[in-house]
Amino acid sequence: MFLRLLRLCTPLIIILFGLTSHSALAHAHLKQQTPVAESTLTASPKEISLKYSEGIEVKFSKIELLNPNNKIILIDDLLLDPSDNTRLIAPLKAPLSAGRYTVNWHVVSVDGHKTKGNFQFIVKPD
């Protein structure tokens, strides 16, 4: 009786452990960004805001903003939203002129995993 029950439950136990392990090893994936990727803005944004699927370690994360000539634009120190540790904020030091901008980012999540990516947006004042 016990062996039969064990044979029936073993696949379920394996599946449950597999799902638990997978979620524990998840990386911080970019869920939302402002400005939105491939968007066209009529005015310069005041900041770049990135929201991830899990908490971020701001000390080990970086956002790089490139102008239309692929030159790095200086930004203020990165901030973590005080009410949401999944939201990283990069305040801009000065307004952006017209053109296509590239945002390169890499982050380390609170569980130590690294992820990176990039996206572009356009500033086209009226």
mmCIF file with all atom_site columns, C-alpha atoms in Angstrom:
data_model
loop_
_atom_site.group_PDB
_atom_site.id
_atom_site.type_symbol
_atom_site.label_atom_id
_atom_site.label_alt_id
_atom_site.label_comp_id
_atom_site.label_asym_id
_atom_site.label_entity_id
_atom_site.label_seq_id
_atom_site.pdbx_PDB_ins_code
_atom_site.Cartn_x
_atom_site.Cartn_y
_atom_site.Cartn_z
_atom_site.occupancy
_atom_site.B_iso_or_equiv
_atom_site.pdbx_formal_charge
_atom_site.auth_seq_id
_atom_site.auth_comp_id
_atom_site.auth_asym_id
_atom_site.auth_atom_id
_atom_site.pdbx_PDB_model_num
ATOM 1   C CA . MET A 1 1   ? 0.000  0.000  0.000   1.00 0.00 ? 1   MET A CA 1
ATOM 2   C CA . PHE A 1 2   ? 2.751  2.425  0.966   1.00 0.00 ? 2   PHE A CA 1
ATOM 3   C CA . LEU A 1 3   ? 4.790  1.654  -2.168  1.00 0.00 ? 3   LEU A CA 1
ATOM 4   C CA . ARG A 1 4   ? 1.757  2.211  -4.386  1.00 0.00 ? 4   ARG A CA 1
ATOM 5   C CA . LEU A 1 5   ? 1.079  5.582  -2.748  1.00 0.00 ? 5   LEU A CA 1
ATOM 6   C CA . LEU A 1 6   ? 4.741  6.503  -3.095  1.00 0.00 ? 6   LEU A CA 1
ATOM 7   C CA . ARG A 1 7   ? 4.697  5.629  -6.831  1.00 0.00 ? 7   ARG A CA 1
ATOM 8   C CA . LEU A 1 8   ? 1.620  7.797  -7.340  1.00 0.00 ? 8   LEU A CA 1
ATOM 9   C CA . CYS A 1 9   ? 2.978  10.777 -5.412  1.00 0.00 ? 9   CYS A CA 1
ATOM 10  C CA . THR A 1 10  ? 6.560  10.764 -6.704  1.00 0.00 ? 10  THR A CA 1
ATOM 11  C CA . PRO A 1 11  ? 5.819  12.504 -10.048 1.00 0.00 ? 11  PRO A CA 1
ATOM 12  C CA . LEU A 1 12  ? 3.814  15.187 -8.250  1.00 0.00 ? 12  LEU A CA 1
ATOM 13  C CA . ILE A 1 13  ? 6.618  15.784 -5.765  1.00 0.00 ? 13  ILE A CA 1
ATOM 14  C CA . ILE A 1 14  ? 9.183  16.043 -8.575  1.00 0.00 ? 14  ILE A CA 1
ATOM 15  C CA . ILE A 1 15  ? 7.021  18.564 -10.438 1.00 0.00 ? 15  ILE A CA 1
ATOM 16  C CA . LEU A 1 16  ? 6.503  20.684 -7.322  1.00 0.00 ? 16  LEU A CA 1
ATOM 17  C CA . PHE A 1 17  ? 10.217 20.752 -6.516  1.00 0.00 ? 17  PHE A CA 1
ATOM 18  C CA . GLY A 1 18  ? 11.009 21.580 -10.136 1.00 0.00 ? 18  GLY A CA 1
ATOM 19  C CA . LEU A 1 19  ? 8.643  24.538 -10.130 1.00 0.00 ? 19  LEU A CA 1
ATOM 20  C CA . THR A 1 20  ? 9.948  25.805 -6.815  1.00 0.00 ? 20  THR A CA 1
ATOM 21  C CA . SER A 1 21  ? 13.568 25.580 -7.928  1.00 0.00 ? 21  SER A CA 1
ATOM 22  C CA . HIS A 1 22  ? 12.813 27.339 -11.214 1.00 0.00 ? 22  HIS A CA 1
ATOM 23  C CA . SER A 1 23  ? 11.160 30.309 -9.532  1.00 0.00 ? 23  SER A CA 1
ATOM 24  C CA . ALA A 1 24  ? 13.933 30.549 -6.952  1.00 0.00 ? 24  ALA A CA 1
ATOM 25  C CA . LEU A 1 25  ? 16.489 30.844 -9.751  1.00 0.00 ? 25  LEU A CA 1
ATOM 26  C CA . ALA A 1 26  ? 14.578 33.499 -11.669 1.00 0.00 ? 26  ALA A CA 1
ATOM 27  C CA . HIS A 1 27  ? 16.394 36.564 -12.977 1.00 0.00 ? 27  HIS A CA 1
ATOM 28  C CA . ALA A 1 28  ? 15.246 40.172 -12.809 1.00 0.00 ? 28  ALA A CA 1
ATOM 29  C CA . HIS A 1 29  ? 13.537 40.709 -16.155 1.00 0.00 ? 29  HIS A CA 1
ATOM 30  C CA . LEU A 1 30  ? 12.655 44.179 -17.406 1.00 0.00 ? 30  LEU A CA 1
ATOM 31  C CA . LYS A 1 31  ? 8.874  44.498 -17.201 1.00 0.00 ? 31  LYS A CA 1
ATOM 32  C CA . GLN A 1 32  ? 8.360  48.184 -17.958 1.00 0.00 ? 32  GLN A CA 1
ATOM 33  C CA . GLN A 1 33  ? 10.418 51.174 -18.994 1.00 0.00 ? 33  GLN A CA 1
ATOM 34  C CA . THR A 1 34  ? 9.854  54.910 -19.243 1.00 0.00 ? 34  THR A CA 1
ATOM 35  C CA . PRO A 1 35  ? 10.326 56.155 -21.891 1.00 0.00 ? 35  PRO A CA 1
ATOM 36  C CA . VAL A 1 36  ? 8.715  53.171 -23.590 1.00 0.00 ? 36  VAL A CA 1
ATOM 37  C CA . ALA A 1 37  ? 10.969 51.300 -26.027 1.00 0.00 ? 37  ALA A CA 1
ATOM 38  C CA . GLU A 1 38  ? 10.731 52.630 -29.590 1.00 0.00 ? 38  GLU A CA 1
ATOM 39  C CA . SER A 1 39  ? 8.486  55.499 -28.498 1.00 0.00 ? 39  SER A CA 1
ATOM 40  C CA . THR A 1 40  ? 8.698  59.031 -29.869 1.00 0.00 ? 40  THR A CA 1
ATOM 41  C CA . LEU A 1 41  ? 8.574  61.777 -27.251 1.00 0.00 ? 41  LEU A CA 1
ATOM 42  C CA . THR A 1 42  ? 7.624  65.379 -27.962 1.00 0.00 ? 42  THR A CA 1
ATOM 43  C CA . ALA A 1 43  ? 9.760  66.572 -25.033 1.00 0.00 ? 43  ALA A CA 1
ATOM 44  C CA . SER A 1 44  ? 12.833 65.364 -23.205 1.00 0.00 ? 44  SER A CA 1
ATOM 45  C CA . PRO A 1 45  ? 12.171 62.968 -20.317 1.00 0.00 ? 45  PRO A CA 1
ATOM 46  C CA . LYS A 1 46  ? 13.350 64.064 -16.874 1.00 0.00 ? 46  LYS A CA 1
ATOM 47  C CA . GLU A 1 47  ? 14.449 60.537 -15.974 1.00 0.00 ? 47  GLU A CA 1
ATOM 48  C CA . ILE A 1 48  ? 14.820 56.981 -17.209 1.00 0.00 ? 48  ILE A CA 1
ATOM 49  C CA . SER A 1 49  ? 12.749 54.555 -15.139 1.00 0.00 ? 49  SER A CA 1
ATOM 50  C CA . LEU A 1 50  ? 13.104 50.768 -15.329 1.00 0.00 ? 50  LEU A CA 1
ATOM 51  C CA . LYS A 1 51  ? 10.832 48.325 -13.501 1.00 0.00 ? 51  LYS A CA 1
ATOM 52  C CA . TYR A 1 52  ? 11.945 44.720 -13.031 1.00 0.00 ? 52  TYR A CA 1
ATOM 53  C CA . SER A 1 53  ? 10.314 41.438 -12.073 1.00 0.00 ? 53  SER A CA 1
ATOM 54  C CA . GLU A 1 54  ? 12.183 41.327 -8.751  1.00 0.00 ? 54  GLU A CA 1
ATOM 55  C CA . GLY A 1 55  ? 14.157 43.525 -6.376  1.00 0.00 ? 55  GLY A CA 1
ATOM 56  C CA . ILE A 1 56  ? 17.351 45.208 -7.596  1.00 0.00 ? 56  ILE A CA 1
ATOM 57  C CA . GLU A 1 57  ? 20.719 45.873 -5.916  1.00 0.00 ? 57  GLU A CA 1
ATOM 58  C CA . VAL A 1 58  ? 21.330 49.479 -6.984  1.00 0.00 ? 58  VAL A CA 1
ATOM 59  C CA . LYS A 1 59  ? 25.029 49.418 -5.958  1.00 0.00 ? 59  LYS A CA 1
ATOM 60  C CA . PHE A 1 60  ? 25.771 46.740 -8.570  1.00 0.00 ? 60  PHE A CA 1
ATOM 61  C CA . SER A 1 61  ? 23.524 48.065 -11.345 1.00 0.00 ? 61  SER A CA 1
ATOM 62  C CA . LYS A 1 62  ? 24.112 50.577 -14.124 1.00 0.00 ? 62  LYS A CA 1
ATOM 63  C CA . ILE A 1 63  ? 22.158 52.530 -16.722 1.00 0.00 ? 63  ILE A CA 1
ATOM 64  C CA . GLU A 1 64  ? 24.048 54.060 -19.637 1.00 0.00 ? 64  GLU A CA 1
ATOM 65  C CA . LEU A 1 65  ? 22.403 56.583 -21.970 1.00 0.00 ? 65  LEU A CA 1
ATOM 66  C CA . LEU A 1 66  ? 23.883 57.115 -25.447 1.00 0.00 ? 66  LEU A CA 1
ATOM 67  C CA . ASN A 1 67  ? 23.088 60.101 -27.654 1.00 0.00 ? 67  ASN A CA 1
ATOM 68  C CA . PRO A 1 68  ? 22.408 59.863 -31.424 1.00 0.00 ? 68  PRO A CA 1
ATOM 69  C CA . ASN A 1 69  ? 26.207 59.904 -32.025 1.00 0.00 ? 69  ASN A CA 1
ATOM 70  C CA . ASN A 1 70  ? 26.714 57.001 -29.565 1.00 0.00 ? 70  ASN A CA 1
ATOM 71  C CA . LYS A 1 71  ? 28.389 59.261 -26.999 1.00 0.00 ? 71  LYS A CA 1
ATOM 72  C CA . ILE A 1 72  ? 27.643 58.630 -23.327 1.00 0.00 ? 72  ILE A CA 1
ATOM 73  C CA . ILE A 1 73  ? 25.371 61.191 -21.686 1.00 0.00 ? 73  ILE A CA 1
ATOM 74  C CA . LEU A 1 74  ? 26.092 61.761 -18.016 1.00 0.00 ? 74  LEU A CA 1
ATOM 75  C CA . ILE A 1 75  ? 23.216 60.948 -15.701 1.00 0.00 ? 75  ILE A CA 1
ATOM 76  C CA . ASP A 1 76  ? 22.813 61.444 -11.965 1.00 0.00 ? 76  ASP A CA 1
ATOM 77  C CA . ASP A 1 77  ? 23.389 58.580 -9.550  1.00 0.00 ? 77  ASP A CA 1
ATOM 78  C CA . LEU A 1 78  ? 20.899 55.753 -9.854  1.00 0.00 ? 78  LEU A CA 1
ATOM 79  C CA . LEU A 1 79  ? 18.090 55.683 -7.336  1.00 0.00 ? 79  LEU A CA 1
ATOM 80  C CA . LEU A 1 80  ? 15.929 52.852 -6.124  1.00 0.00 ? 80  LEU A CA 1
ATOM 81  C CA . ASP A 1 81  ? 12.298 53.827 -5.685  1.00 0.00 ? 81  ASP A CA 1
ATOM 82  C CA . PRO A 1 82  ? 11.905 53.983 -1.875  1.00 0.00 ? 82  PRO A CA 1
ATOM 83  C CA . SER A 1 83  ? 8.477  52.347 -2.077  1.00 0.00 ? 83  SER A CA 1
ATOM 84  C CA . ASP A 1 84  ? 9.355  49.740 -4.752  1.00 0.00 ? 84  ASP A CA 1
ATOM 85  C CA . ASN A 1 85  ? 12.745 47.984 -4.835  1.00 0.00 ? 85  ASN A CA 1
ATOM 86  C CA . THR A 1 86  ? 11.970 46.679 -8.334  1.00 0.00 ? 86  THR A CA 1
ATOM 87  C CA . ARG A 1 87  ? 12.038 50.197 -9.857  1.00 0.00 ? 87  ARG A CA 1
ATOM 88  C CA . LEU A 1 88  ? 15.375 51.779 -10.800 1.00 0.00 ? 88  LEU A CA 1
ATOM 89  C CA . ILE A 1 89  ? 15.473 55.510 -11.622 1.00 0.00 ? 89  ILE A CA 1
ATOM 90  C CA . ALA A 1 90  ? 18.161 57.438 -13.520 1.00 0.00 ? 90  ALA A CA 1
ATOM 91  C CA . PRO A 1 91  ? 17.545 61.212 -13.271 1.00 0.00 ? 91  PRO A CA 1
ATOM 92  C CA . LEU A 1 92  ? 18.850 63.148 -16.276 1.00 0.00 ? 92  LEU A CA 1
ATOM 93  C CA . LYS A 1 93  ? 21.239 66.050 -15.621 1.00 0.00 ? 93  LYS A CA 1
ATOM 94  C CA . ALA A 1 94  ? 20.005 68.092 -18.597 1.00 0.00 ? 94  ALA A CA 1
ATOM 95  C CA . PRO A 1 95  ? 17.226 67.990 -21.203 1.00 0.00 ? 95  PRO A CA 1
ATOM 96  C CA . LEU A 1 96  ? 17.863 65.834 -24.268 1.00 0.00 ? 96  LEU A CA 1
ATOM 97  C CA . SER A 1 97  ? 17.941 67.367 -27.735 1.00 0.00 ? 97  SER A CA 1
ATOM 98  C CA . ALA A 1 98  ? 16.202 65.844 -30.762 1.00 0.00 ? 98  ALA A CA 1
ATOM 99  C CA . GLY A 1 99  ? 17.388 62.410 -31.870 1.00 0.00 ? 99  GLY A CA 1
ATOM 100 C CA . ARG A 1 100 ? 17.384 58.653 -31.218 1.00 0.00 ? 100 ARG A CA 1
ATOM 101 C CA . TYR A 1 101 ? 18.753 57.586 -27.831 1.00 0.00 ? 101 TYR A CA 1
ATOM 102 C CA . THR A 1 102 ? 19.900 54.177 -26.636 1.00 0.00 ? 102 THR A CA 1
ATOM 103 C CA . VAL A 1 103 ? 19.567 52.957 -23.056 1.00 0.00 ? 103 VAL A CA 1
ATOM 104 C CA . ASN A 1 104 ? 21.953 50.155 -22.066 1.00 0.00 ? 104 ASN A CA 1
ATOM 105 C CA . TRP A 1 105 ? 21.342 48.609 -18.668 1.00 0.00 ? 105 TRP A CA 1
ATOM 106 C CA . HIS A 1 106 ? 22.618 45.836 -16.470 1.00 0.00 ? 106 HIS A CA 1
ATOM 107 C CA . VAL A 1 107 ? 21.309 44.956 -13.043 1.00 0.00 ? 107 VAL A CA 1
ATOM 108 C CA . VAL A 1 108 ? 21.970 42.554 -10.221 1.00 0.00 ? 108 VAL A CA 1
ATOM 109 C CA . SER A 1 109 ? 18.848 41.293 -8.516  1.00 0.00 ? 109 SER A CA 1
ATOM 110 C CA . VAL A 1 110 ? 18.556 40.812 -4.761  1.00 0.00 ? 110 VAL A CA 1
ATOM 111 C CA . ASP A 1 111 ? 19.187 37.089 -5.272  1.00 0.00 ? 111 ASP A CA 1
ATOM 112 C CA . GLY A 1 112 ? 22.510 37.874 -6.995  1.00 0.00 ? 112 GLY A CA 1
ATOM 113 C CA . HIS A 1 113 ? 21.593 37.149 -10.620 1.00 0.00 ? 113 HIS A CA 1
ATOM 114 C CA . LYS A 1 114 ? 22.779 39.491 -13.378 1.00 0.00 ? 114 LYS A CA 1
ATOM 115 C CA . THR A 1 115 ? 20.733 40.561 -16.395 1.00 0.00 ? 115 THR A CA 1
ATOM 116 C CA . LYS A 1 116 ? 21.277 43.135 -19.105 1.00 0.00 ? 116 LYS A CA 1
ATOM 117 C CA . GLY A 1 117 ? 19.554 44.656 -22.080 1.00 0.00 ? 117 GLY A CA 1
ATOM 118 C CA . ASN A 1 118 ? 18.923 47.797 -24.063 1.00 0.00 ? 118 ASN A CA 1
ATOM 119 C CA . PHE A 1 119 ? 16.220 49.759 -25.827 1.00 0.00 ? 119 PHE A CA 1
ATOM 120 C CA . GLN A 1 120 ? 15.855 52.947 -27.823 1.00 0.00 ? 120 GLN A CA 1
ATOM 121 C CA . PHE A 1 121 ? 13.545 55.936 -27.900 1.00 0.00 ? 121 PHE A CA 1
ATOM 122 C CA . ILE A 1 122 ? 13.312 59.119 -29.959 1.00 0.00 ? 122 ILE A CA 1
ATOM 123 C CA . VAL A 1 123 ? 13.027 62.727 -28.822 1.00 0.00 ? 123 VAL A CA 1
ATOM 124 C CA . LYS A 1 124 ? 11.288 64.810 -31.486 1.00 0.00 ? 124 LYS A CA 1
ATOM 125 C CA . PRO A 1 125 ? 10.079 68.150 -30.103 1.00 0.00 ? 125 PRO A CA 1
ATOM 126 C CA . ASP A 1 126 ? 7.010  69.710 -31.723 1.00 0.00 ? 126 ASP A CA 1
#
